[in-house]
Coordinates of C-alpha atoms in Angstrom, one line a residue:
X18 CA -74.4 -86.0 -2.1
X19 CA -73.2 -88.2 0.7
X20 CA -73.0 -91.7 1.0
X21 CA -76.5 -92.4 2.1
X22 CA -77.3 -91.3 -1.5
X23 CA -75.2 -94.1 -3.1
X24 CA -77.9 -96.3 -5.0
X25 CA -78.1 -99.9 -4.1
X26 CA -81.1 -100.6 -6.9
X27 CA -81.1 -99.4 -10.4
X28 CA -84.4 -97.2 -9.7
X29 CA -82.4 -95.5 -7.1
X30 CA -79.6 -95.0 -9.8
X31 CA -82.2 -93.3 -11.9
X32 CA -83.2 -90.9 -9.3
X33 CA -79.5 -90.2 -8.3
X34 CA -78.6 -89.8 -12.2
X35 CA -81.5 -87.1 -12.4
X36 CA -79.9 -85.2 -9.4
X37 CA -76.6 -85.1 -10.9
X38 CA -77.6 -84.1 -14.4
X39 CA -76.9 -80.3 -15.1
X40 CA -78.4 -78.2 -17.9
X41 CA -78.3 -74.6 -19.2
X42 CA -81.6 -74.5 -20.6
X43 CA -82.2 -77.9 -22.5
X44 CA -78.6 -78.5 -22.9
X45 CA -77.0 -80.6 -20.7
X46 CA -73.6 -79.6 -19.2
X47 CA -73.0 -82.5 -17.0
X48 CA -74.4 -85.9 -17.3
X49 CA -75.9 -87.7 -14.6
X50 CA -74.6 -91.1 -16.1
X51 CA -73.1 -91.6 -19.4
X52 CA -72.7 -95.2 -21.0
X53 CA -71.6 -94.4 -24.1
X54 CA -69.1 -96.6 -25.8
X55 CA -69.8 -99.0 -22.6
X56 CA -73.3 -100.8 -23.7
X57 CA -71.8 -103.9 -25.4
X58 CA -69.8 -104.4 -21.9
X59 CA -72.8 -103.2 -19.6
X60 CA -75.8 -105.0 -21.2
X61 CA -74.2 -108.8 -20.3
X62 CA -73.9 -107.8 -16.5
X63 CA -77.5 -106.5 -16.7
X64 CA -78.8 -109.9 -18.2
X65 CA -76.6 -112.0 -15.5
X66 CA -78.1 -109.9 -12.8
X67 CA -81.3 -111.6 -14.2
X68 CA -80.2 -114.8 -14.8
X69 CA -79.9 -114.6 -18.5
X70 CA -76.9 -116.1 -19.7
X71 CA -74.7 -115.0 -22.7
X72 CA -74.9 -118.3 -24.2
X73 CA -78.0 -120.9 -24.4
X74 CA -77.9 -124.3 -22.7
X75 CA -75.9 -125.8 -25.5
X76 CA -73.0 -123.4 -24.8
X77 CA -72.6 -122.5 -28.1
X78 CA -75.9 -120.8 -29.2
X79 CA -76.3 -116.9 -28.4
X80 CA -78.8 -115.8 -26.5
X81 CA -78.4 -111.9 -27.2
X82 CA -81.8 -111.3 -29.0
X83 CA -83.9 -112.0 -25.9
X84 CA -86.6 -110.6 -23.8
X85 CA -84.1 -109.8 -20.8
X86 CA -81.6 -108.2 -23.4
X87 CA -84.7 -106.0 -24.7
X88 CA -85.8 -105.2 -21.0
X89 CA -82.1 -104.1 -20.1
X90 CA -81.5 -102.4 -23.7
X91 CA -84.9 -100.2 -22.9
X92 CA -83.9 -99.4 -19.6
X93 CA -80.6 -97.9 -20.9
X94 CA -82.4 -96.3 -23.7
X95 CA -85.1 -94.7 -21.0
X96 CA -82.1 -93.5 -19.0
X97 CA -81.5 -91.1 -21.9
X98 CA -84.7 -90.5 -23.9
X99 CA -87.1 -90.4 -20.6
X100 CA -84.8 -89.4 -17.7
X101 CA -82.7 -87.1 -19.8
X102 CA -79.5 -87.9 -17.2
X103 CA -77.5 -88.0 -20.4
X104 CA -77.4 -88.3 -24.3
X105 CA -75.7 -90.2 -27.1
X106 CA -74.5 -86.5 -28.4
X107 CA -72.9 -85.7 -25.1
X108 CA -69.5 -87.1 -24.1
X109 CA -69.4 -89.8 -26.7
X110 CA -66.6 -91.6 -25.0
X111 CA -67.7 -91.9 -21.3
X112 CA -64.2 -92.3 -20.2
X113 CA -63.1 -89.2 -21.5
X114 CA -66.1 -87.2 -20.4
X115 CA -66.0 -88.7 -17.0
X116 CA -62.3 -87.9 -16.7
X117 CA -62.9 -84.1 -17.9
X118 CA -65.5 -83.6 -15.3
X119 CA -68.2 -83.7 -17.8
X120 CA -70.0 -86.8 -16.6
X121 CA -71.2 -87.4 -12.7
X122 CA -71.1 -91.7 -12.8
X123 CA -69.8 -94.1 -15.5
X124 CA -69.9 -97.7 -15.8
X125 CA -66.4 -99.4 -15.6
X126 CA -64.1 -102.1 -14.2
X127 CA -61.2 -101.9 -12.5
X128 CA -58.7 -100.7 -15.0
X129 CA -60.3 -97.4 -15.0
X130 CA -58.9 -96.5 -11.7
X131 CA -55.2 -96.6 -13.1
X132 CA -56.5 -94.4 -16.1
X133 CA -57.8 -91.7 -13.8
X134 CA -54.7 -91.6 -11.7
X135 CA -52.6 -91.7 -14.8
X136 CA -54.6 -89.3 -17.1
X137 CA -56.9 -87.3 -14.8
X138 CA -55.3 -86.7 -11.4
X139 CA -57.2 -83.7 -10.5
X140 CA -60.5 -85.6 -10.7
X141 CA -62.0 -86.3 -7.1
X142 CA -63.9 -89.6 -7.6
X143 CA -65.5 -92.6 -5.8
X144 CA -66.6 -96.0 -6.4
X145 CA -69.5 -98.0 -5.4
X146 CA -71.0 -101.4 -6.2
X147 CA -72.8 -101.7 -9.3
X148 CA -76.6 -101.5 -8.3
X149 CA -78.9 -104.3 -8.9
X150 CA -82.4 -104.9 -9.8
X151 CA -83.4 -105.3 -6.3
X152 CA -81.5 -105.5 -2.9
X153 CA -81.5 -109.4 -2.9
X154 CA -78.3 -111.1 -4.1
X155 CA -78.7 -111.6 -7.8
X156 CA -77.5 -114.7 -9.8
X157 CA -74.5 -112.9 -10.5
X158 CA -73.7 -109.3 -10.1
X159 CA -71.6 -109.3 -13.5
X160 CA -68.8 -111.1 -15.4
X161 CA -65.2 -111.0 -14.9
X162 CA -62.2 -111.1 -17.8
X163 CA -59.7 -114.3 -17.0
X164 CA -56.3 -113.1 -16.0
X165 CA -53.4 -113.4 -18.6
X166 CA -50.4 -114.8 -17.9
X167 CA -46.8 -115.3 -19.7
X168 CA -46.3 -118.1 -21.9
X169 CA -43.1 -120.2 -22.1
X170 CA -41.7 -120.7 -26.0
X171 CA -41.9 -124.3 -26.6
X172 CA -39.0 -124.0 -29.2
X173 CA -36.6 -123.6 -26.3
X174 CA -34.5 -126.4 -25.1
X175 CA -36.2 -128.6 -22.2
X176 CA -33.5 -126.8 -19.8
X177 CA -34.5 -123.4 -20.8
X178 CA -38.3 -124.3 -20.3
X179 CA -37.6 -125.5 -16.6
X180 CA -35.8 -122.3 -16.0
X181 CA -38.8 -120.3 -17.2
X182 CA -41.2 -122.6 -15.3
X183 CA -39.5 -122.0 -11.8
X184 CA -39.6 -118.4 -12.7
X185 CA -43.1 -118.0 -13.2
X186 CA -43.9 -120.3 -10.0
X187 CA -42.0 -117.9 -7.9
X188 CA -44.0 -115.0 -9.7
X189 CA -47.4 -116.7 -9.4
X190 CA -46.8 -118.3 -6.1
X191 CA -45.4 -115.5 -4.2
X192 CA -48.1 -112.9 -2.5
X193 CA -45.8 -109.7 -3.9
X194 CA -46.1 -110.5 -7.6
X195 CA -49.9 -111.0 -7.0
X196 CA -50.6 -107.9 -5.2
X197 CA -48.7 -105.4 -7.2
X198 CA -50.6 -106.7 -10.2
X199 CA -54.1 -106.4 -8.5
X200 CA -53.3 -102.7 -7.3
X201 CA -51.7 -101.9 -10.7
X202 CA -54.9 -103.5 -12.6
X203 CA -57.7 -102.8 -10.5
X204 CA -58.3 -106.9 -10.7
X205 CA -59.1 -108.9 -7.5
X206 CA -56.3 -111.5 -7.0
X207 CA -56.9 -114.9 -8.1
X208 CA -55.1 -116.2 -5.2
X209 CA -57.5 -117.0 -2.5
X210 CA -55.0 -116.7 0.4
X211 CA -54.8 -112.8 -0.6
X212 CA -58.7 -112.2 0.0
X213 CA -58.5 -110.5 2.8
X214 CA -54.9 -109.0 2.6
X215 CA -54.9 -105.6 4.0
X216 CA -53.5 -103.9 1.0
X217 CA -55.8 -105.2 -1.3
X218 CA -58.6 -104.1 1.1
X219 CA -57.4 -100.8 1.4
X220 CA -58.0 -100.3 -1.9
X221 CA -61.3 -98.6 -3.2
X222 CA -62.0 -100.7 -6.1
X223 CA -60.7 -104.0 -4.7
X224 CA -62.6 -103.3 -1.6
X225 CA -65.7 -103.3 -3.4
X226 CA -65.2 -106.2 -5.5
X227 CA -64.0 -108.5 -2.3
X228 CA -67.6 -108.2 -1.4
X229 CA -69.1 -109.8 -4.6
X230 CA -66.1 -111.8 -6.0
X231 CA -67.8 -114.9 -5.6
X232 CA -71.1 -113.8 -7.6
X233 CA -69.0 -113.0 -10.6
X234 CA -69.3 -115.1 -13.6
X235 CA -67.0 -116.1 -16.4
X236 CA -68.3 -117.0 -19.8
X237 CA -65.1 -117.8 -21.5
X238 CA -62.9 -116.1 -23.8
X239 CA -65.6 -115.7 -26.4
X240 CA -65.3 -114.5 -29.8
X241 CA -65.1 -110.4 -30.1
X242 CA -68.2 -110.2 -32.1
X243 CA -70.2 -110.8 -29.0
X244 CA -69.0 -107.4 -28.0
X245 CA -68.7 -105.7 -31.6
X246 CA -72.1 -106.7 -32.8
X247 CA -73.9 -105.7 -29.5
X248 CA -72.3 -102.5 -29.9
X249 CA -73.2 -102.1 -33.5
X250 CA -76.9 -102.8 -32.3
X251 CA -76.8 -99.9 -29.9
X252 CA -75.8 -98.0 -32.5
X253 CA -78.4 -98.8 -35.0
X254 CA -81.0 -97.8 -32.1
X255 CA -79.2 -94.7 -31.2
X256 CA -78.0 -93.2 -34.6
X257 CA -79.8 -94.9 -37.3
X258 CA -83.4 -94.8 -35.9
X259 CA -83.7 -98.4 -36.2
X260 CA -86.4 -100.1 -33.7
X261 CA -84.9 -102.1 -30.6
X262 CA -86.1 -105.4 -31.9
X263 CA -84.8 -105.2 -35.2
X264 CA -81.4 -104.1 -34.0
X265 CA -81.5 -106.9 -31.5
X266 CA -82.3 -109.5 -34.0
X267 CA -79.7 -108.3 -36.8
X268 CA -77.2 -108.1 -33.9
X269 CA -78.1 -111.9 -32.9
X270 CA -77.8 -112.6 -36.8
X271 CA -74.3 -111.4 -37.2
X272 CA -73.0 -112.7 -34.0
X273 CA -74.2 -116.4 -35.5
X274 CA -72.9 -115.3 -39.0
X275 CA -69.3 -114.3 -37.6
X276 CA -69.4 -117.6 -34.7
X277 CA -70.4 -120.0 -37.8
X278 CA -67.9 -122.9 -37.4
X279 CA -66.4 -121.8 -33.8
X280 CA -65.3 -124.5 -31.6
X281 CA -66.0 -122.0 -28.8
X282 CA -68.0 -123.3 -26.0
X283 CA -69.2 -121.2 -23.1
X284 CA -67.8 -121.7 -19.4
X285 CA -70.9 -120.4 -17.8
X286 CA -71.9 -123.8 -16.8
X287 CA -69.0 -124.1 -14.4
X288 CA -70.1 -120.9 -12.3
X289 CA -70.7 -121.9 -8.5
X290 CA -74.0 -120.8 -8.5
X291 CA -75.3 -121.8 -12.0
X292 CA -78.1 -124.0 -10.8
X293 CA -79.6 -120.9 -9.4
X294 CA -80.5 -119.2 -12.6

């Protein structure tokens, strides 16, 4: 397949995944697409593309058990059950399956590039932007994670804290630290002056991100149940024969139970295109 075959929409993606699927009789030998162990990450990105937030307008109530989540979960289920491009029983960890050459396409964030370079050096791979439901710019292409930065021990003396502050300013204000960090983690630099840096744009992952970074949304450092309960919902659908409606309802209930009393407030309303949802 050539660059001309790279799918821009999810409908095109389905067709490409079918072409890339290989079988020996009814047995899959290469999955066209594998989302095993990634539903809990992928589902929220799909929802954002349709303008559905992770949290409701109050910033605290979960929005998991929604019509949009049902549509997008059904889309993923159909990739396996109807299109037969993969299976819950084939390559149960999609990163490993891709690295071993058993899966043609996976959904991954930038960190995966370093894993491939370190663990699967013989794999010849490429990167393309996540498809959308049509070729228009969506509300958001996906979400992103906040950067982790060093902390300063507040038990140290004022003099030591001042030295530490100077060192951190040196790192964070300097271009080289940001460039090295971005390249090593597959994470687009937060420093805007580096957006068109040659080294950044020469990296295939960061090049793709550069074209979309302003349409990625940050929900905040949400509690882990948002992902773990979503993961359990898909496991119930795939392995326990639970209906989609019941699984999503139970997932929502578990999230609400786990977050009862939580002080978390979503940051989604700070997204620059928030009013376009």
